Short mmCIF file of C-alpha atoms in Angstrom, two decimals:
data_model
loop_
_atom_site.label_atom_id
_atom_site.label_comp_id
_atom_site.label_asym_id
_atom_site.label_seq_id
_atom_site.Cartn_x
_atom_site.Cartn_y
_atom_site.Cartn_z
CA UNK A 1 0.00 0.00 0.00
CA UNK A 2 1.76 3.31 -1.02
CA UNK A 3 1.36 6.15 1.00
CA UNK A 4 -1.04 4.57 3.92
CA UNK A 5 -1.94 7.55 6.11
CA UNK A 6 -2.72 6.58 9.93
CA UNK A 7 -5.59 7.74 11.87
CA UNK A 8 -3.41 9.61 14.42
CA UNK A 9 -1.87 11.42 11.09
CA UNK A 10 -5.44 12.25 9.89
CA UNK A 11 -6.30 13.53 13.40
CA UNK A 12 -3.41 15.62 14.00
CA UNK A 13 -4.05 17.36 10.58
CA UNK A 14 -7.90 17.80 11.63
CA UNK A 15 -5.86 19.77 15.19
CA UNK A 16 -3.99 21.43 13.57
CA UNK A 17 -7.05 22.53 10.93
CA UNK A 18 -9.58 23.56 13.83
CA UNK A 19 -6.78 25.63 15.39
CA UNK A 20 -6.29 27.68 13.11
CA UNK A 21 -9.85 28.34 12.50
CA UNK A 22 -9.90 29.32 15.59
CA UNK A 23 -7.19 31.47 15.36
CA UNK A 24 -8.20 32.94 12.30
CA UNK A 25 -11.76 33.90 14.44
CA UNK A 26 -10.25 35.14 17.19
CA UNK A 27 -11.44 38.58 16.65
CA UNK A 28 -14.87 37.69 15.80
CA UNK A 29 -14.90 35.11 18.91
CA UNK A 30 -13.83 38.62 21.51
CA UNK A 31 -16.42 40.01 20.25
CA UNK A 32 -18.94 37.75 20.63
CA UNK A 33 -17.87 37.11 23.90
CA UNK A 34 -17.93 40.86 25.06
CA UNK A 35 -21.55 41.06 23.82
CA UNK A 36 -22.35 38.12 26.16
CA UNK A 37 -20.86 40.23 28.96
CA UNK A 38 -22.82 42.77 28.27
CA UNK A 39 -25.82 40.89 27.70
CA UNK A 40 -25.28 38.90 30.93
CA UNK A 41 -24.63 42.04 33.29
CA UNK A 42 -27.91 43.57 31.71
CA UNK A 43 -30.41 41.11 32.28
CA UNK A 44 -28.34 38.92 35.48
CA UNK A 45 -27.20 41.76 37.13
CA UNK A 46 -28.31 43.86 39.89
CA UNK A 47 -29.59 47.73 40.08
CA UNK A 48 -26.41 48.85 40.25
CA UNK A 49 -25.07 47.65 37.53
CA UNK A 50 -27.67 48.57 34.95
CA UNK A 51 -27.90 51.95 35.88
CA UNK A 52 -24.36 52.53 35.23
CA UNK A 53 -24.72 51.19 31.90
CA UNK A 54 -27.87 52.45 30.98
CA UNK A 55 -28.25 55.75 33.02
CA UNK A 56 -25.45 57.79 30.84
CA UNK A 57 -27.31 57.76 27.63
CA UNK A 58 -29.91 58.83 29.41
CA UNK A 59 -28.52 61.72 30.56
CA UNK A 60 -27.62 62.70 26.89
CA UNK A 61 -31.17 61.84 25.84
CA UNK A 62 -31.89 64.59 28.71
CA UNK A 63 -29.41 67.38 27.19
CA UNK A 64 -30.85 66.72 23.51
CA UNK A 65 -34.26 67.11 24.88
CA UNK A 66 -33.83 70.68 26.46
CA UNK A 67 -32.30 71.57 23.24
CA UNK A 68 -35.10 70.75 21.19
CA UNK A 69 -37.14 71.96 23.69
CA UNK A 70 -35.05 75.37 23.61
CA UNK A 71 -35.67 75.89 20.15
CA UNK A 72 -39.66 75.03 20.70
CA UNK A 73 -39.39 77.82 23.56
CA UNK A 74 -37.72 80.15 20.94
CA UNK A 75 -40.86 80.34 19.12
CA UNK A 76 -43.50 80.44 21.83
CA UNK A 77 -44.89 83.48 20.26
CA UNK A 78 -46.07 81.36 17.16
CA UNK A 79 -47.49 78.52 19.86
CA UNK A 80 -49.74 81.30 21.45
CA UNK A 81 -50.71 82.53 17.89
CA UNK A 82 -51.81 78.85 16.77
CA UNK A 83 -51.52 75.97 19.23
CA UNK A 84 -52.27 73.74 15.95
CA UNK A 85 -48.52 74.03 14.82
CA UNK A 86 -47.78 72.22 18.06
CA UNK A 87 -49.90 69.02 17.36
CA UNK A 88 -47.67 68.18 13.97
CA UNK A 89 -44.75 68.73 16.66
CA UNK A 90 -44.25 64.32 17.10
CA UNK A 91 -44.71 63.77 13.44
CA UNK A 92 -41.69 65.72 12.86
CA UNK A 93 -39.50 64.09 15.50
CA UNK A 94 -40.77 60.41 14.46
CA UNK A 95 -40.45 60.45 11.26
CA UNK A 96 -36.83 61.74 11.15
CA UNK A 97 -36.06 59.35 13.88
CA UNK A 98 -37.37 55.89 12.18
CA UNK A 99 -35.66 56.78 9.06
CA UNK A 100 -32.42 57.71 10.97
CA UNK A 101 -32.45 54.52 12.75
CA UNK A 102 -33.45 52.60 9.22
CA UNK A 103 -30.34 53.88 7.54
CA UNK A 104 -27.70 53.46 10.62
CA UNK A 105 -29.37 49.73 10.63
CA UNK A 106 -28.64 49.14 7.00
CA UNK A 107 -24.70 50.50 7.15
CA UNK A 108 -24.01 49.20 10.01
CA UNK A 109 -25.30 45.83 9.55
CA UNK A 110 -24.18 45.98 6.12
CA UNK A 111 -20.60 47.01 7.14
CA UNK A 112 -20.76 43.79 9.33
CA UNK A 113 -21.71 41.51 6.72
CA UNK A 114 -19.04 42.96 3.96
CA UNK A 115 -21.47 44.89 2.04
CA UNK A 116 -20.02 48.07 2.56
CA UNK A 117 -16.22 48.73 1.89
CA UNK A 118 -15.61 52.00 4.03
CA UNK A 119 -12.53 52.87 1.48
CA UNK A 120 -15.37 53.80 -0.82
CA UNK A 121 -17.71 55.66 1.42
CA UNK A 122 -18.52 58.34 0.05
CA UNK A 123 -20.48 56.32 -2.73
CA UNK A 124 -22.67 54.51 -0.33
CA UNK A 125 -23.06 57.64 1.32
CA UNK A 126 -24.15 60.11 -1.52
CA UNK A 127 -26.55 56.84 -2.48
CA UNK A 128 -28.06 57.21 1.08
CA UNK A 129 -28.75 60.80 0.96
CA UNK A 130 -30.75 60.30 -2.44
CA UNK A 131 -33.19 57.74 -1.05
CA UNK A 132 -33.62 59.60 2.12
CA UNK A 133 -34.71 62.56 -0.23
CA UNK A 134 -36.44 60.29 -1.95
CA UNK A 135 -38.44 58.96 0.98
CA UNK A 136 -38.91 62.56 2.51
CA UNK A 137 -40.10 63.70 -0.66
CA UNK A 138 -42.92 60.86 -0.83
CA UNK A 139 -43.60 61.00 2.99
CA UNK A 140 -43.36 64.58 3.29
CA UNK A 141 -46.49 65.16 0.38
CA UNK A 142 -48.07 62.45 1.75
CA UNK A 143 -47.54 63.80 5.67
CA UNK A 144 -48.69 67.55 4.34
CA UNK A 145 -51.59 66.83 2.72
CA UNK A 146 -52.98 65.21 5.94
CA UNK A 147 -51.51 67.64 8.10
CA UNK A 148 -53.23 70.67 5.79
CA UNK A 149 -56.79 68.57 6.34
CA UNK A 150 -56.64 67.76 9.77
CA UNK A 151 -56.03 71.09 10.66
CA UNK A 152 -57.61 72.69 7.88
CA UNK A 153 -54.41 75.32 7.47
CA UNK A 154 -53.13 74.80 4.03
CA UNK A 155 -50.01 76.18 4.92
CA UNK A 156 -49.25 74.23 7.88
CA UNK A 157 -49.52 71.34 5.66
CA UNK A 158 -46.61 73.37 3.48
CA UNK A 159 -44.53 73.73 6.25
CA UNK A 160 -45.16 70.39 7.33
CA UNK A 161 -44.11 69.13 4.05
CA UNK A 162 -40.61 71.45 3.66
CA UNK A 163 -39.40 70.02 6.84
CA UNK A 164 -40.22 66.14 6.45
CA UNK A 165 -37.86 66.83 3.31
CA UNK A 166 -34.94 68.26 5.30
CA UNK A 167 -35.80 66.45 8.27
CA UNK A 168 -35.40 62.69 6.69
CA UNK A 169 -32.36 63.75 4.10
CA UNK A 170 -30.53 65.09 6.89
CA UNK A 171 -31.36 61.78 9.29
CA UNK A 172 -30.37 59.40 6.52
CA UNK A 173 -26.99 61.27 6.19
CA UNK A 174 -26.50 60.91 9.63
CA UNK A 175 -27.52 57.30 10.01
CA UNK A 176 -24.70 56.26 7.68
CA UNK A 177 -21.98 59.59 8.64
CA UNK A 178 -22.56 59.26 12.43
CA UNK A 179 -21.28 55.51 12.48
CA UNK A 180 -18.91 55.65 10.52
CA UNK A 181 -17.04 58.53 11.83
CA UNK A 182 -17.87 56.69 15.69
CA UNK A 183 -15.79 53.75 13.97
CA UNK A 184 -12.92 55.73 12.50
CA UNK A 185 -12.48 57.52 15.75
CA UNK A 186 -12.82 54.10 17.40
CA UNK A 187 -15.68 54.63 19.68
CA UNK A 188 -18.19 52.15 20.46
CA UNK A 189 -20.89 53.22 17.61
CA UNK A 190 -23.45 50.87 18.98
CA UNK A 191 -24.01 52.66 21.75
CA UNK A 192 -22.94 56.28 20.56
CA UNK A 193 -25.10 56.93 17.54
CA UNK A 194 -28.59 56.82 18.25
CA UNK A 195 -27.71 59.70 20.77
CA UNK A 196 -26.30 61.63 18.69
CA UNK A 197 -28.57 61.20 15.54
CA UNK A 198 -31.27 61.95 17.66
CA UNK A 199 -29.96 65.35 19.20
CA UNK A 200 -28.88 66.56 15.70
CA UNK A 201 -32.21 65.67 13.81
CA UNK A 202 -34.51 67.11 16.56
CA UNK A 203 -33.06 70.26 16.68
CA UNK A 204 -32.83 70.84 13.69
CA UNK A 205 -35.89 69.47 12.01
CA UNK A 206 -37.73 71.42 15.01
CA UNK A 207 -35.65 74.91 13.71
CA UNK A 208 -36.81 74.35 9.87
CA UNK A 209 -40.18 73.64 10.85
CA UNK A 210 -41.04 76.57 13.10
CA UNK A 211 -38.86 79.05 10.39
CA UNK A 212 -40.98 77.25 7.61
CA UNK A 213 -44.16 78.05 10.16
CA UNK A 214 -43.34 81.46 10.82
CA UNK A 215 -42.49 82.51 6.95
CA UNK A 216 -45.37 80.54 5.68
CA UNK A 217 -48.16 81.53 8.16
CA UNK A 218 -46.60 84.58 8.84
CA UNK A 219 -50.27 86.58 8.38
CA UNK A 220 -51.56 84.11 11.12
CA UNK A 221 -49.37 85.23 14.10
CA UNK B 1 -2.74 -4.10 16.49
CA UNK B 2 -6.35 -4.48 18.38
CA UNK B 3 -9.20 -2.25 16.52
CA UNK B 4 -7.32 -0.88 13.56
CA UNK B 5 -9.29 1.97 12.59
CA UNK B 6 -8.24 3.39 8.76
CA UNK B 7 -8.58 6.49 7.70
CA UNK B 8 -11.38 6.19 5.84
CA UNK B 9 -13.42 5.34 8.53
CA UNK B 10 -12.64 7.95 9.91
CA UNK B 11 -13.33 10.03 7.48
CA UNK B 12 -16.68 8.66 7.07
CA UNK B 13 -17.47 9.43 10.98
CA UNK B 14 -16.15 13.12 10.58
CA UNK B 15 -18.24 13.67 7.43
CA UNK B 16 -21.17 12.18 9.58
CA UNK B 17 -20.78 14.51 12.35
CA UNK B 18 -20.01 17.37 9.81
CA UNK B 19 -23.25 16.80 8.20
CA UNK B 20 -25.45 16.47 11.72
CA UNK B 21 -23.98 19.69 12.79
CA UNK B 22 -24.98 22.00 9.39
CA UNK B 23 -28.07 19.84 10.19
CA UNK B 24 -28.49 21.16 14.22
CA UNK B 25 -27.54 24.83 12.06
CA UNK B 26 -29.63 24.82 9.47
CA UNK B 27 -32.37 27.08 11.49
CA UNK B 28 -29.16 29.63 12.35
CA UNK B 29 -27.90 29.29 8.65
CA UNK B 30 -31.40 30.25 7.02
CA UNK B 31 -31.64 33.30 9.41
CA UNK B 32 -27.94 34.40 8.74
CA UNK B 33 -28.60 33.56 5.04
CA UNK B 34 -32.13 35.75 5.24
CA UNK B 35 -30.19 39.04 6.93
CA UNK B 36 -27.90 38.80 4.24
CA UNK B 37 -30.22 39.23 1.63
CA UNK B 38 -31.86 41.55 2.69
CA UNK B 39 -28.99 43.89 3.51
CA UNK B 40 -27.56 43.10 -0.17
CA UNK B 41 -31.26 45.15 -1.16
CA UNK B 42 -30.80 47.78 1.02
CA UNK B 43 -27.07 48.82 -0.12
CA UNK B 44 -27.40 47.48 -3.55
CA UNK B 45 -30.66 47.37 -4.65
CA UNK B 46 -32.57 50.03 -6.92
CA UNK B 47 -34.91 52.67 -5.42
CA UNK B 48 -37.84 50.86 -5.47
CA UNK B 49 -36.89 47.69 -4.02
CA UNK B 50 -35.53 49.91 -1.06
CA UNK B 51 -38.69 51.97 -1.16
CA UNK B 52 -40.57 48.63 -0.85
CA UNK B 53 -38.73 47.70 2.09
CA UNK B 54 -38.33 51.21 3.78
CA UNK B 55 -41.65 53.31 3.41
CA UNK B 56 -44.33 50.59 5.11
CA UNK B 57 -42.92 51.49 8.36
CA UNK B 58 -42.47 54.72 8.19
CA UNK B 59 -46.28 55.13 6.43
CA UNK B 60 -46.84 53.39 10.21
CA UNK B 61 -45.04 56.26 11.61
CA UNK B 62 -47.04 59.02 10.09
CA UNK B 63 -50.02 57.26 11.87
CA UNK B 64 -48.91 57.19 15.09
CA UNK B 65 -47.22 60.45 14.88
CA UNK B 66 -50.79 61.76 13.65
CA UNK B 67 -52.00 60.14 16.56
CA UNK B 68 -49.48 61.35 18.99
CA UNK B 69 -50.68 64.92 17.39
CA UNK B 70 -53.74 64.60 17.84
CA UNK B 71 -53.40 63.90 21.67
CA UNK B 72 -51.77 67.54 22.07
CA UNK B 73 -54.35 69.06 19.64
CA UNK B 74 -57.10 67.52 22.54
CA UNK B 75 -55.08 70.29 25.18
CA UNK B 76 -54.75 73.04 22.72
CA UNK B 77 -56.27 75.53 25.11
CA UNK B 78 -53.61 74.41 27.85
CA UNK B 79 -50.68 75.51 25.23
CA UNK B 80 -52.50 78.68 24.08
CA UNK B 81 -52.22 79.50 27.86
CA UNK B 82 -48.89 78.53 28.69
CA UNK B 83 -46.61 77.88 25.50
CA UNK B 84 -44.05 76.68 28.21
CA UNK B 85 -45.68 73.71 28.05
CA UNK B 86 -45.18 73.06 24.29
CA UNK B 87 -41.15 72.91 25.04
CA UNK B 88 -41.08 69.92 27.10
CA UNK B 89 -42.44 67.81 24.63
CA UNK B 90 -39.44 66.80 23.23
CA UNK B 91 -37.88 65.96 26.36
CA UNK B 92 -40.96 63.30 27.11
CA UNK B 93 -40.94 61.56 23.62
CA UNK B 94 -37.02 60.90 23.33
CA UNK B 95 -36.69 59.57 26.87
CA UNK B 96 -39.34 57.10 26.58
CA UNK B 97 -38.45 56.23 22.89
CA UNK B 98 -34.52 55.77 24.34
CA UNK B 99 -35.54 53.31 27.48
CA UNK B 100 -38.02 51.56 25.42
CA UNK B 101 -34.77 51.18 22.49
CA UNK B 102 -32.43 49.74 25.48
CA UNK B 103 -35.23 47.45 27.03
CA UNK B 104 -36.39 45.85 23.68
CA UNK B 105 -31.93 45.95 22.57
CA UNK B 106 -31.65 44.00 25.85
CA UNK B 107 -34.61 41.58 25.63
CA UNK B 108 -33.57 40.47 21.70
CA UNK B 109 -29.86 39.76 22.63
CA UNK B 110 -30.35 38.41 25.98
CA UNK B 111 -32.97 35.96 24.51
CA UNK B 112 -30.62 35.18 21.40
CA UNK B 113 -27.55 34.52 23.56
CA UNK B 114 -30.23 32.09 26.12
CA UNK B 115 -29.41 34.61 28.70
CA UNK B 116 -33.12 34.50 29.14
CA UNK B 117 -35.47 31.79 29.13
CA UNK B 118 -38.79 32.28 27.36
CA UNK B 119 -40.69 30.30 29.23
CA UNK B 120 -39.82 31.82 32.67
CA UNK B 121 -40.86 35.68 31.12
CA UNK B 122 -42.97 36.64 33.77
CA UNK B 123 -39.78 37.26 36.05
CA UNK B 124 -37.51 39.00 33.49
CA UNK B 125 -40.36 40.81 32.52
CA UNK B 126 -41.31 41.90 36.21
CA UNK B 127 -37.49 42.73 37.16
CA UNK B 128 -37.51 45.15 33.74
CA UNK B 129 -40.70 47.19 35.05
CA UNK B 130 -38.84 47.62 38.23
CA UNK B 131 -35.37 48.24 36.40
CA UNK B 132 -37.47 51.09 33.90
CA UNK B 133 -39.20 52.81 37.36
CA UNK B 134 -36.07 53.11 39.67
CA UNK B 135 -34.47 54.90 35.72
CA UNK B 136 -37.62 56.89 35.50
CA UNK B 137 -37.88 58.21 39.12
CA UNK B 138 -33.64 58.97 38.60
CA UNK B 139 -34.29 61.22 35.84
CA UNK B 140 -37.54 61.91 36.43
CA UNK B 141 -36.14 63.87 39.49
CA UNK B 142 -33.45 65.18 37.39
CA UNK B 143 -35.61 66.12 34.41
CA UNK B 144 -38.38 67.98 36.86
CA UNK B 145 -35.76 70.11 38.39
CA UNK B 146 -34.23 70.85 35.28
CA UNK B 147 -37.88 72.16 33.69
CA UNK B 148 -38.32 73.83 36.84
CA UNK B 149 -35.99 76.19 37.13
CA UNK B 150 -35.77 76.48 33.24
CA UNK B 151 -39.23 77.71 32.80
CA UNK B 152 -39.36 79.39 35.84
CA UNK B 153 -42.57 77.33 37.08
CA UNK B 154 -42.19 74.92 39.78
CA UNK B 155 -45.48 72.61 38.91
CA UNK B 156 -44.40 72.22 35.40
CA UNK B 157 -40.93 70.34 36.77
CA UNK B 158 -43.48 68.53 39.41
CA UNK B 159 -45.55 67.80 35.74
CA UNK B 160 -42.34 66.72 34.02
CA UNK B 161 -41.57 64.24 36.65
CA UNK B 162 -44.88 62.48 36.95
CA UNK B 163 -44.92 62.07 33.13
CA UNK B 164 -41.51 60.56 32.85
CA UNK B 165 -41.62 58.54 35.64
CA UNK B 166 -44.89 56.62 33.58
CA UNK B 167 -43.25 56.41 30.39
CA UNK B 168 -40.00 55.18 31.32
CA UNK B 169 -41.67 52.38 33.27
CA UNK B 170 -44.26 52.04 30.28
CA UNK B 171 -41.83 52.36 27.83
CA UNK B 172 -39.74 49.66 29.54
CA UNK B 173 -42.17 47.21 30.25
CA UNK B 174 -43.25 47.15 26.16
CA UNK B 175 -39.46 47.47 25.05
CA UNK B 176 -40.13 43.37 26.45
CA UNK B 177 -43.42 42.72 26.26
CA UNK B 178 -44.01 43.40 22.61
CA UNK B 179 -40.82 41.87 21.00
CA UNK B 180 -42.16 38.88 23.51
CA UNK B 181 -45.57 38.93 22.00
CA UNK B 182 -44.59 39.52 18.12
CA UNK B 183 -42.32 36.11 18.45
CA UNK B 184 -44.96 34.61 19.77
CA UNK B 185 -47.09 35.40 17.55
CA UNK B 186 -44.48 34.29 14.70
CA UNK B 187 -44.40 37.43 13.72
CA UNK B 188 -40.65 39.49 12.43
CA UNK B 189 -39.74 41.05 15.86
CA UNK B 190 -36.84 43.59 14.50
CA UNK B 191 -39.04 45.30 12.02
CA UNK B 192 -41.98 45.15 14.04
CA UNK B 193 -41.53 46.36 17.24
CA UNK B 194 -40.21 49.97 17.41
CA UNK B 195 -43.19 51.34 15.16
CA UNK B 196 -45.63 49.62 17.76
CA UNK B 197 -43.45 51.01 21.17
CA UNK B 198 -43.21 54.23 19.33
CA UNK B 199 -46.44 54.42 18.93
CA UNK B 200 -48.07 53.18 22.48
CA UNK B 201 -45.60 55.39 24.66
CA UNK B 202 -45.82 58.44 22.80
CA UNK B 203 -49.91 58.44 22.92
CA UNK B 204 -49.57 57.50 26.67
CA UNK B 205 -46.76 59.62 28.01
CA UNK B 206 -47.99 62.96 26.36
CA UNK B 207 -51.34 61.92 27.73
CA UNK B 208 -50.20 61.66 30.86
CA UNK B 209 -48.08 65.03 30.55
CA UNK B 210 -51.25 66.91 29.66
CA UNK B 211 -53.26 65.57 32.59
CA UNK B 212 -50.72 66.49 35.02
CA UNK B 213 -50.47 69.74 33.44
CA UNK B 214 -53.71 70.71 33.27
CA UNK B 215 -54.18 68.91 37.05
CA UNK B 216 -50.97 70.81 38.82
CA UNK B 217 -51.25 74.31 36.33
CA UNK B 218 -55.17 74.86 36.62
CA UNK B 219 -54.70 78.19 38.17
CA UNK B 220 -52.57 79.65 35.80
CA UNK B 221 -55.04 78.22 32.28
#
């Protein structure tokens, strides 16, 4: 028999096979390990430890809101002119919020999976900001011509509409430029970037929609 | 030589036990296979495919930010009085929408990693409604003092904490409960379940805002 191979040669190539596969997944195993951690500590631990994970972003969540809120209080004077621009107030926030979290979903899952090479980001990215104006464009008729029949103020709808457009472009730039910065500066983007996209998109959607308000229903106030 | 074993043999066991374990997972193989298609559409698909994907949910949002709308539009007397009360708003919506993102973040990896136990839900699900009132009360406080002295009127921080303090525990308690109910129900838990948490703790926790509002602030509407 010419060139018999024994078991204990077949099984020290299989060793020596599975170790460096396991080698090779080292990185993927650490990280699967430190979300396990996490997990663990999250739903096993006690009070104390939860609330020093989760309490921080919290505390963020509690600076963006007084900044939104600033820029409500900046226009009070239109609130006390028509209380009906406040009611389109959460349809503003939402909107540019789901559609932020859709597109930071997509890159980063899609970063994860090899889908998206970051060397060429800036042609996933310009791609991102054309179907978020494509979706605020859609929503944002859609979203006005509701908003001008419930309230029966054509121009609210108008305003509504303006600022659905900037509101979801600008949260679908963000969901794929706040990540990936996060990443290149090497900061945990999991946790930093709904945080972030949120404080950015609130204010400012909120600022184009009262400005929109205040040019548009100017003969109102 | 006692039980000679030749390769071949074992090659025929390893292939066995090769094949059983694609077999045990298949069920992981066909998910990870699934999330890979789907973020192939996203990233490289045309603009309808991603529209097809993208605008159901946020066509959900528009509803339940209408909805959300239409709860302040009820108390549009209370903001024509005090426009203060408009700037808040913000504040209420993003801290319920950012415990209810961490509790249902929590609940999907801790029940993917078997950190929890499905069938033993009750007491995850009762230690997460404590876990979202000790946050809420926290910066509830926090929040209430903040409004306080930022408006310049006491019962509107008093107003601020009552409200947060129910939709951080609300929020909370659905960030589990409805992930928990939609895979029960067989139906897709990650594109399901922030439109309906969204939705339920926005309607309830500026509900609650107004009452108090209206409850503490009588005297000056």
């Amino acid at each position: 028999i010419v060139g018999i191979v024994t078991v204990d040669d077949a099984i020290d190539i299989l060793e020596q096979e599975a170790t460096e596969d396991m080698f090779n997944q080292a990185g993927l195993a650490d990280v699967a390990s430190n979300e396990a951690d996490r997990s663990n500590v999250l739903i096993n631990g006690n009070v104390w430890q939860i609330w020093k994970v989760r309490l921080p972003f919290l505390v963020i969540t509690l600076i963006a809101g007084l900044l939104a809120g600033a820029v409500i209080d900046e226009f009070e004077q239109t609130l006390e002119s028509v209380a009906a621009v406040a009611s389109v107030i959460p349809l503003i926030m939402d909107m540019g919020g789901n559609v932020g979290t859709q597109s930071s979903t997509v890159f980063v899952r899609g970063m994860s999976l090899g889908h998206i090479d970051l060397s060429s980001f800036t042609k996933y990215f310009l791609k991102e900001i054309w179907i978020g104006l494509s979706l605020g464009l859609i929503v944002g008729i859609i979203s006005g011509v509701a908003a001008a029949f419930w309230q029966g103020i054509p121009m609210l709808g108008v305003a509504v509409g303006i600022s659905l457009v900037f509101a979801m472009t600008l949260a679908a730039a963000l969901g794929f430029l706040v990540p990936f910065v996060l990443i290149k500066l090497n900061i945990d983007q999991a946790a930093g970037s709904a945080p972030i996209i949120t404080s950015i998109k609130d204010i400012a959607g909120l600022f184009i929609y009262f400005v929109s308000v205040n040019a548009l229903l100017g003969h109102l106030l």
